[in-house]
Backbone atoms as SQL, in Angstrom:
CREATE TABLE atoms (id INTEGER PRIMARY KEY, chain TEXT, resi INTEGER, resn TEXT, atom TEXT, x REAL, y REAL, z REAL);
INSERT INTO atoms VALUES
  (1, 'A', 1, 'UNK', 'N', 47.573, 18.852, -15.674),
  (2, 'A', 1, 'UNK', 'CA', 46.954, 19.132, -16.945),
  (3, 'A', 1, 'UNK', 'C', 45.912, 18.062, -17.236),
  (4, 'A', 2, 'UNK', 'N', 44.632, 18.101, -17.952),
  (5, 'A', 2, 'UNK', 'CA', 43.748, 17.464, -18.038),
  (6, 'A', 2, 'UNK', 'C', 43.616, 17.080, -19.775),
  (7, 'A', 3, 'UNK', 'N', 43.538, 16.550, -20.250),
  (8, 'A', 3, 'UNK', 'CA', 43.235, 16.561, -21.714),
  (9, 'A', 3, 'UNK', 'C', 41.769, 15.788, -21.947),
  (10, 'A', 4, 'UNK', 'N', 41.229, 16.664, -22.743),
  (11, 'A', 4, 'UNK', 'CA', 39.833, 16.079, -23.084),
  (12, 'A', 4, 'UNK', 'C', 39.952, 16.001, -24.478),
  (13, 'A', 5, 'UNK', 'N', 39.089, 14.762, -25.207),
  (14, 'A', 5, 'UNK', 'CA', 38.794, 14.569, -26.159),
  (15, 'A', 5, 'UNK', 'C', 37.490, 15.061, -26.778),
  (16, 'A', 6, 'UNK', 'N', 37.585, 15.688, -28.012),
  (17, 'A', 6, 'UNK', 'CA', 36.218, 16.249, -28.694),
  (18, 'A', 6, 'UNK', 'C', 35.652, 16.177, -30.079),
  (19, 'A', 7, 'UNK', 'N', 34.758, 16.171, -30.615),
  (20, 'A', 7, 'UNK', 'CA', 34.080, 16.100, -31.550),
  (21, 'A', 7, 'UNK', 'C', 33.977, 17.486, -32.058),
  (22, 'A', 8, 'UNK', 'N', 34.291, 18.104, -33.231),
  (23, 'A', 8, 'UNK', 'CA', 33.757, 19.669, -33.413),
  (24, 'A', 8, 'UNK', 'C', 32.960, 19.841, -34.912),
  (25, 'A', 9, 'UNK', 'N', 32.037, 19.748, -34.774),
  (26, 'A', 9, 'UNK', 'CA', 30.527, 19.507, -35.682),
  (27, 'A', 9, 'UNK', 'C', 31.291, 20.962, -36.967),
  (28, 'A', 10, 'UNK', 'N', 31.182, 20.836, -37.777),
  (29, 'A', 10, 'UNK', 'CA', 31.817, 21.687, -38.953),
  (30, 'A', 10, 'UNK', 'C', 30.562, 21.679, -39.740),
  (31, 'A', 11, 'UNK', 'N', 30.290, 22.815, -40.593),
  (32, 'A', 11, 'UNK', 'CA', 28.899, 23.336, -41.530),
  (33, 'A', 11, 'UNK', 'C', 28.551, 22.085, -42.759),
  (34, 'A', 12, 'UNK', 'N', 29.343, 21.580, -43.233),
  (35, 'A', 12, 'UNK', 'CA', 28.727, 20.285, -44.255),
  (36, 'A', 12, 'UNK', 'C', 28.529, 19.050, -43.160),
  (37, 'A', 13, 'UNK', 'N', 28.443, 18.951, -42.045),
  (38, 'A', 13, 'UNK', 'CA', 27.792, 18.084, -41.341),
  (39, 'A', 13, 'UNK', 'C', 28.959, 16.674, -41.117),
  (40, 'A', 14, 'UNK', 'N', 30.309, 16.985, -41.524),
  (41, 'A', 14, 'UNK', 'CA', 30.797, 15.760, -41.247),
  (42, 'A', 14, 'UNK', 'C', 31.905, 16.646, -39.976),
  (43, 'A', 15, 'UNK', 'N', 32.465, 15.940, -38.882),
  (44, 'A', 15, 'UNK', 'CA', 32.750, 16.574, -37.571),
  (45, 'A', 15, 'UNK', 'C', 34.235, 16.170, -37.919),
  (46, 'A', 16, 'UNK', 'N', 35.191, 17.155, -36.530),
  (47, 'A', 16, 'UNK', 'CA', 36.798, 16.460, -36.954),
  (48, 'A', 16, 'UNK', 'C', 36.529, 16.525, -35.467),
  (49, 'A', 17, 'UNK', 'N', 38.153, 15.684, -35.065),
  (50, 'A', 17, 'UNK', 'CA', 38.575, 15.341, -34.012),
  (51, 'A', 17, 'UNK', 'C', 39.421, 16.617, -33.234),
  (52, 'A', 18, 'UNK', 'N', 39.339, 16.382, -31.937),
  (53, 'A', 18, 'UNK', 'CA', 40.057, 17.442, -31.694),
  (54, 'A', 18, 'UNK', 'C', 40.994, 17.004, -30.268),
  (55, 'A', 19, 'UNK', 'N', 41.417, 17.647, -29.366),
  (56, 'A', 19, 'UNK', 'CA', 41.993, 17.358, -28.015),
  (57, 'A', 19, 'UNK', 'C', 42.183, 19.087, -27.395),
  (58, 'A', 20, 'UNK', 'N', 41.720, 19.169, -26.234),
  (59, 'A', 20, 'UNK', 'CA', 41.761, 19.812, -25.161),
  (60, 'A', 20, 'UNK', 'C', 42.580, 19.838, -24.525),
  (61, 'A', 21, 'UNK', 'N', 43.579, 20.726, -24.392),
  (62, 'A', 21, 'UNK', 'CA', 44.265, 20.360, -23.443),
  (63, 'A', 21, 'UNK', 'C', 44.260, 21.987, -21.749),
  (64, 'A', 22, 'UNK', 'N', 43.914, 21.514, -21.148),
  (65, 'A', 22, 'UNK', 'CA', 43.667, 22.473, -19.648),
  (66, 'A', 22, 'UNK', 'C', 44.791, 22.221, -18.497),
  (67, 'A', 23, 'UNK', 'N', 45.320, 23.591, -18.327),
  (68, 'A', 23, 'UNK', 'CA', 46.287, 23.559, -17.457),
  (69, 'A', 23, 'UNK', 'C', 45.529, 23.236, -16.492),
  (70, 'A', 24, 'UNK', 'N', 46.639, 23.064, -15.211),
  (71, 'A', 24, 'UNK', 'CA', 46.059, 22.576, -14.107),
  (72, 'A', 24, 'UNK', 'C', 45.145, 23.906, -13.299),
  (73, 'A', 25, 'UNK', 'N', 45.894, 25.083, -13.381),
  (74, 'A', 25, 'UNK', 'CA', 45.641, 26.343, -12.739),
  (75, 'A', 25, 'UNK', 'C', 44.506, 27.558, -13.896),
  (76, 'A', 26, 'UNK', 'N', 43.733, 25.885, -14.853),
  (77, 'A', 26, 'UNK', 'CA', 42.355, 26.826, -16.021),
  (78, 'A', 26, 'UNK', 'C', 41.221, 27.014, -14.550),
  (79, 'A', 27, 'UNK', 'N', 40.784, 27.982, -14.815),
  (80, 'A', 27, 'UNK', 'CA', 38.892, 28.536, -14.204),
  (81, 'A', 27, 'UNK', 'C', 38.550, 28.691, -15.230),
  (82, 'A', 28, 'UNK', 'N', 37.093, 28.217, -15.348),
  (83, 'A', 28, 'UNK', 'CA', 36.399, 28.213, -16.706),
  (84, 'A', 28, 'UNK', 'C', 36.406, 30.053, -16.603),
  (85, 'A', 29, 'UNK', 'N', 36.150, 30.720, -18.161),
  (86, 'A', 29, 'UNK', 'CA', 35.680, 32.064, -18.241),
  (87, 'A', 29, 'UNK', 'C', 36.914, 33.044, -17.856),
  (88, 'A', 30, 'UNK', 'N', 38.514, 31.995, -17.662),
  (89, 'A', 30, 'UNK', 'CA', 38.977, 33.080, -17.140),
  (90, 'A', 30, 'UNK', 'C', 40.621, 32.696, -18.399),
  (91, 'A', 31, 'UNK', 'N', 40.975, 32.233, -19.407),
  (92, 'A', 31, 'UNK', 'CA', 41.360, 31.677, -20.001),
  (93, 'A', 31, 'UNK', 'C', 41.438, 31.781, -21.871),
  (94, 'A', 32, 'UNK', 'N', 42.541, 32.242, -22.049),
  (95, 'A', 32, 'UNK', 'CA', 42.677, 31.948, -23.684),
  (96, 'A', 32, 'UNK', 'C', 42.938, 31.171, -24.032),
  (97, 'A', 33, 'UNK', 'N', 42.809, 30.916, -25.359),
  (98, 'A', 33, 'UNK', 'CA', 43.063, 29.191, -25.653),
  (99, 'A', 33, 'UNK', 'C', 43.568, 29.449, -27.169),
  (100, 'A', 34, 'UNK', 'N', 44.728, 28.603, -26.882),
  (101, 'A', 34, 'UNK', 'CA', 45.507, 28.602, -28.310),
  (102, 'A', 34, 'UNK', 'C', 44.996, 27.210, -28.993),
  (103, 'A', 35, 'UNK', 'N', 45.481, 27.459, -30.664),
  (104, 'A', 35, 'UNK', 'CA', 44.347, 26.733, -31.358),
  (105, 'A', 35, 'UNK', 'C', 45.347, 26.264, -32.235),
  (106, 'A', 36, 'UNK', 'N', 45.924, 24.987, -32.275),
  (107, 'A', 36, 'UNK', 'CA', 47.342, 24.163, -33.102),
  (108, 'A', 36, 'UNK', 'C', 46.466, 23.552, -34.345),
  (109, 'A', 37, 'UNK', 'N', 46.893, 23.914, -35.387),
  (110, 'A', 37, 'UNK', 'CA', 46.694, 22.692, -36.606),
  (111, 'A', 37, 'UNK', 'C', 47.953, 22.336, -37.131),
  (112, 'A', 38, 'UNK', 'N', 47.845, 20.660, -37.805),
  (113, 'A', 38, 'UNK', 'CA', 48.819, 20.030, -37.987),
  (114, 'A', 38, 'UNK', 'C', 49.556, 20.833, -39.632),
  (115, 'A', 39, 'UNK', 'N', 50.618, 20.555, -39.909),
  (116, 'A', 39, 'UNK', 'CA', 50.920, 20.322, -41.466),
  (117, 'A', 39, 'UNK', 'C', 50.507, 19.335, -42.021),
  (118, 'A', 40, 'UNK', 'N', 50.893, 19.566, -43.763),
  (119, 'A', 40, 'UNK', 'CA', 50.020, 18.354, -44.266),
  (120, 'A', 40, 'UNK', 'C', 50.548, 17.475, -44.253),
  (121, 'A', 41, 'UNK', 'N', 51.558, 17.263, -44.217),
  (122, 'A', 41, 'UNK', 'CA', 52.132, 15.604, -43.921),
  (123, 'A', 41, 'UNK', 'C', 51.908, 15.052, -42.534),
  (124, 'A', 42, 'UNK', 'N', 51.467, 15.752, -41.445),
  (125, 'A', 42, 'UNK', 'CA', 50.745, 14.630, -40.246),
  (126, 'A', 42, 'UNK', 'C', 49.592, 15.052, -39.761),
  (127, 'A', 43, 'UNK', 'N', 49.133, 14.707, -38.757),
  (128, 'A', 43, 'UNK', 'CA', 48.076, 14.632, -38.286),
  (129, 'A', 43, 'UNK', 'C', 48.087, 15.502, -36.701),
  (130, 'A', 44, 'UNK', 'N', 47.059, 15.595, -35.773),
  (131, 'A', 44, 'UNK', 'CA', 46.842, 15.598, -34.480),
  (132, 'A', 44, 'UNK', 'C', 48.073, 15.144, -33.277),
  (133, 'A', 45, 'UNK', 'N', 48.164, 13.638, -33.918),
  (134, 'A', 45, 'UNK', 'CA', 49.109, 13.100, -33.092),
  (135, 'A', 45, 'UNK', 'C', 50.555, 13.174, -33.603),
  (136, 'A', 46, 'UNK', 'N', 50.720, 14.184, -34.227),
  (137, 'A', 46, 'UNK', 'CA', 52.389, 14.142, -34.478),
  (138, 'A', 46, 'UNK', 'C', 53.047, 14.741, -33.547),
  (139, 'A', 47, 'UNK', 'N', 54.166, 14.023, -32.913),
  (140, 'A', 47, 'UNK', 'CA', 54.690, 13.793, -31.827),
  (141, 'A', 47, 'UNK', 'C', 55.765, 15.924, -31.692),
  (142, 'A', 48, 'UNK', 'N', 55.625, 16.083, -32.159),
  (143, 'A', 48, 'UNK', 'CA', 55.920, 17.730, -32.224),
  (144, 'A', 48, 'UNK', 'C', 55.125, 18.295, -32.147),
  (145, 'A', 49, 'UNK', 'N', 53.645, 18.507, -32.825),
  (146, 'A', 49, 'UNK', 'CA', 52.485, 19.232, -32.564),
  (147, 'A', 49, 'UNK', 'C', 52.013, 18.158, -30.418),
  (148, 'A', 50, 'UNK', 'N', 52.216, 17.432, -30.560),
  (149, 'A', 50, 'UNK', 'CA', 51.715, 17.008, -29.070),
  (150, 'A', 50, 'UNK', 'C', 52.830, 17.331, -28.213),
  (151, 'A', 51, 'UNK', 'N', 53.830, 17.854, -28.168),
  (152, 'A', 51, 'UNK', 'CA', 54.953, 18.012, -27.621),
  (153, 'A', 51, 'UNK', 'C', 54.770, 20.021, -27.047),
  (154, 'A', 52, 'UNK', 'N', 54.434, 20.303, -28.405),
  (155, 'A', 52, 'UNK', 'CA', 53.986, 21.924, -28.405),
  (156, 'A', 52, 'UNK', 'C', 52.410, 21.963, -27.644),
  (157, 'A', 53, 'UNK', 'N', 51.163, 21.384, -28.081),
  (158, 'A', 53, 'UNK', 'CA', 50.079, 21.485, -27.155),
  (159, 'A', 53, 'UNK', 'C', 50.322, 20.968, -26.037),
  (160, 'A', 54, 'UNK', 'N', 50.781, 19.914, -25.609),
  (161, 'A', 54, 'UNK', 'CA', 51.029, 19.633, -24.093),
  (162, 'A', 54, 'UNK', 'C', 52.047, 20.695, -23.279),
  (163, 'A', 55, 'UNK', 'N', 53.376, 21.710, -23.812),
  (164, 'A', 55, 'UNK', 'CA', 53.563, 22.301, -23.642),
  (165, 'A', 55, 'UNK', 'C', 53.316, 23.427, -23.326),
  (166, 'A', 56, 'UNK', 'N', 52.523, 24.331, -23.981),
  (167, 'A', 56, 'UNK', 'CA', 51.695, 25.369, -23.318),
  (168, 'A', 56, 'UNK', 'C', 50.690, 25.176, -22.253),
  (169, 'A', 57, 'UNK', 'N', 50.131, 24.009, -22.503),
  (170, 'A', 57, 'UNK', 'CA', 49.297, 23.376, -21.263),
  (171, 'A', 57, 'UNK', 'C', 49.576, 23.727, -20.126),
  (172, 'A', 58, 'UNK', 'N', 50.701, 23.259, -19.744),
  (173, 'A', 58, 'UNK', 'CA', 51.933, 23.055, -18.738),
  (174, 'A', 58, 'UNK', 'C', 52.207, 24.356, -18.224),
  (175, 'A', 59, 'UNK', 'N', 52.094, 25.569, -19.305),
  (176, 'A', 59, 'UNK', 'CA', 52.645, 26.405, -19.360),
  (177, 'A', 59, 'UNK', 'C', 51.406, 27.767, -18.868),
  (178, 'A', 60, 'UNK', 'N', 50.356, 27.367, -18.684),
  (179, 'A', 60, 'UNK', 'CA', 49.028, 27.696, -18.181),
  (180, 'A', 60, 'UNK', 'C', 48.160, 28.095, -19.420),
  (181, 'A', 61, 'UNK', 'N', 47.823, 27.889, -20.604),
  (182, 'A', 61, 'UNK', 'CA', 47.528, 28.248, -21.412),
  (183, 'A', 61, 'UNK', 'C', 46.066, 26.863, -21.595),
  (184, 'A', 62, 'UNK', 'N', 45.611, 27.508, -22.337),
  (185, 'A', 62, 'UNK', 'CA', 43.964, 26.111, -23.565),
  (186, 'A', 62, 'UNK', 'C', 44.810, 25.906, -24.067),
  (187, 'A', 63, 'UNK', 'N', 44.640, 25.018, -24.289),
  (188, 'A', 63, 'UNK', 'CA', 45.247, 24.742, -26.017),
  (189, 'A', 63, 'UNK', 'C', 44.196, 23.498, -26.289),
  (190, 'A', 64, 'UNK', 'N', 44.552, 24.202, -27.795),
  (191, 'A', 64, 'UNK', 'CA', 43.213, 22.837, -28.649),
  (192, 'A', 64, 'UNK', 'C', 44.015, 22.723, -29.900),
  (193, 'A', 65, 'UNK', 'N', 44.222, 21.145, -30.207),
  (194, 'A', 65, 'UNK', 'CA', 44.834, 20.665, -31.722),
  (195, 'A', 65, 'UNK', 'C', 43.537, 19.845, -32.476),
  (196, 'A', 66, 'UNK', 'N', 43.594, 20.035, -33.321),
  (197, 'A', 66, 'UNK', 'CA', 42.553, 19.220, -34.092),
  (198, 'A', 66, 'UNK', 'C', 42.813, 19.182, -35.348),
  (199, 'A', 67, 'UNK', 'N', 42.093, 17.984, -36.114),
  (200, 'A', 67, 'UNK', 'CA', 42.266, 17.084, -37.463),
  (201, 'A', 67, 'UNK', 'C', 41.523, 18.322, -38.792),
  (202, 'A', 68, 'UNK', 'N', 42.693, 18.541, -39.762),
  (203, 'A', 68, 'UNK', 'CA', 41.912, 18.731, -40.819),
  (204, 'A', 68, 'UNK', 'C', 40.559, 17.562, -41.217),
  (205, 'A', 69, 'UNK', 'N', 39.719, 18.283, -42.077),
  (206, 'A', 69, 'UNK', 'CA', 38.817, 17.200, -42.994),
  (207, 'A', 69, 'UNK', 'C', 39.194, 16.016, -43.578),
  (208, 'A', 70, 'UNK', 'N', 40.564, 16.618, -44.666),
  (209, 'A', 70, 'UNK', 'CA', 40.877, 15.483, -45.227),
  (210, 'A', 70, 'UNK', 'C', 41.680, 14.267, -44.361),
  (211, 'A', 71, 'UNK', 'N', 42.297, 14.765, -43.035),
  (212, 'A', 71, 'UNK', 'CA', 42.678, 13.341, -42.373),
  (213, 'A', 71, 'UNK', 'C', 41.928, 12.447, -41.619),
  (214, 'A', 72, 'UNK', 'N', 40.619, 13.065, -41.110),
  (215, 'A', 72, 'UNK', 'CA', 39.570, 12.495, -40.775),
  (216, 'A', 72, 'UNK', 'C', 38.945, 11.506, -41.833),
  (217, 'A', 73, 'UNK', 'N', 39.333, 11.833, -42.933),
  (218, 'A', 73, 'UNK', 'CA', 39.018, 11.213, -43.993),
  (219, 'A', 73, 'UNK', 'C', 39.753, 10.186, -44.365),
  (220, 'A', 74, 'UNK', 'N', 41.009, 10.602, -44.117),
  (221, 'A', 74, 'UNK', 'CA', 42.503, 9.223, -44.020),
  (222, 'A', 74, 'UNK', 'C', 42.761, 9.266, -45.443),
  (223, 'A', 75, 'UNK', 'N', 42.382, 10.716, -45.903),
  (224, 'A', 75, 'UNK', 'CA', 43.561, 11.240, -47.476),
  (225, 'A', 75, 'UNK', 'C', 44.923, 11.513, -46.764),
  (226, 'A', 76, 'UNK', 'N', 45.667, 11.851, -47.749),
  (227, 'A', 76, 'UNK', 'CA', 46.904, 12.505, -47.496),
  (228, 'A', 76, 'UNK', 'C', 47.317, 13.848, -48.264),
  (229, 'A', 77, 'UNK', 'N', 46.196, 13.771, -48.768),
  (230, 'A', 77, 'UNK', 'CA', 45.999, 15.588, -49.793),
  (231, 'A', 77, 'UNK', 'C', 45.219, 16.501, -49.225),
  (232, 'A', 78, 'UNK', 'N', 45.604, 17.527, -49.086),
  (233, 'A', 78, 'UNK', 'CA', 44.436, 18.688, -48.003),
  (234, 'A', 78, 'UNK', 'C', 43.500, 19.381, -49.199),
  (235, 'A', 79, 'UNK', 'N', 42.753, 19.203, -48.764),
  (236, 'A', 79, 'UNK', 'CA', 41.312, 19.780, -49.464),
  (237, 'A', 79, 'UNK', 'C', 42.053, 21.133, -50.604),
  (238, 'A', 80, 'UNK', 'N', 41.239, 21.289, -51.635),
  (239, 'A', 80, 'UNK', 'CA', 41.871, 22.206, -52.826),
  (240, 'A', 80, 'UNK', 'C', 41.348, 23.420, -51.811),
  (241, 'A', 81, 'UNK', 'N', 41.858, 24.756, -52.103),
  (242, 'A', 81, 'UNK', 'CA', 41.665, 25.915, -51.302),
  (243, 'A', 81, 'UNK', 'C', 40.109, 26.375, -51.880);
């Protein structure tokens, strides 16, 4: 499995973090990719959301987790709806 780190540019111009994660047996163009966001009490790296994306990884699947706004921001309140 490969994990890449990314930047993902969002419409008001401020970007969130993200992680890639590619099974070993991905061909580009040939591949779905599941798409993890955290709850609001953690982040990217909470050790259950990285437990579940590295898991499907493994499991031959994309997978991509990435940061709400507001934790990029290092609030602990998620943006009003």
């Amino acid at each position: 499995m490969m994990l890449t780190r990314r930047t993902i540019p969002l419409g008001n111009g401020q970007p969130v973090s993200a992680v890639v994660a590619y099974p070993d047996s991905f061909k580009p163009g040939s591949s779905t990719a599941i798409i993890l966001a955290h709850g609001a009490g953690n982040d990217m790296h909470s050790p259950f959301l990285c437990a579940v994306h590295e898991g499907l990884a493994a499991r031959g699947y994309v997978t991509v987790k990435f940061n709400f706004p507001y934790k990029e921001r290092g609030t602990r309140v998620p943006d009003r709806a």
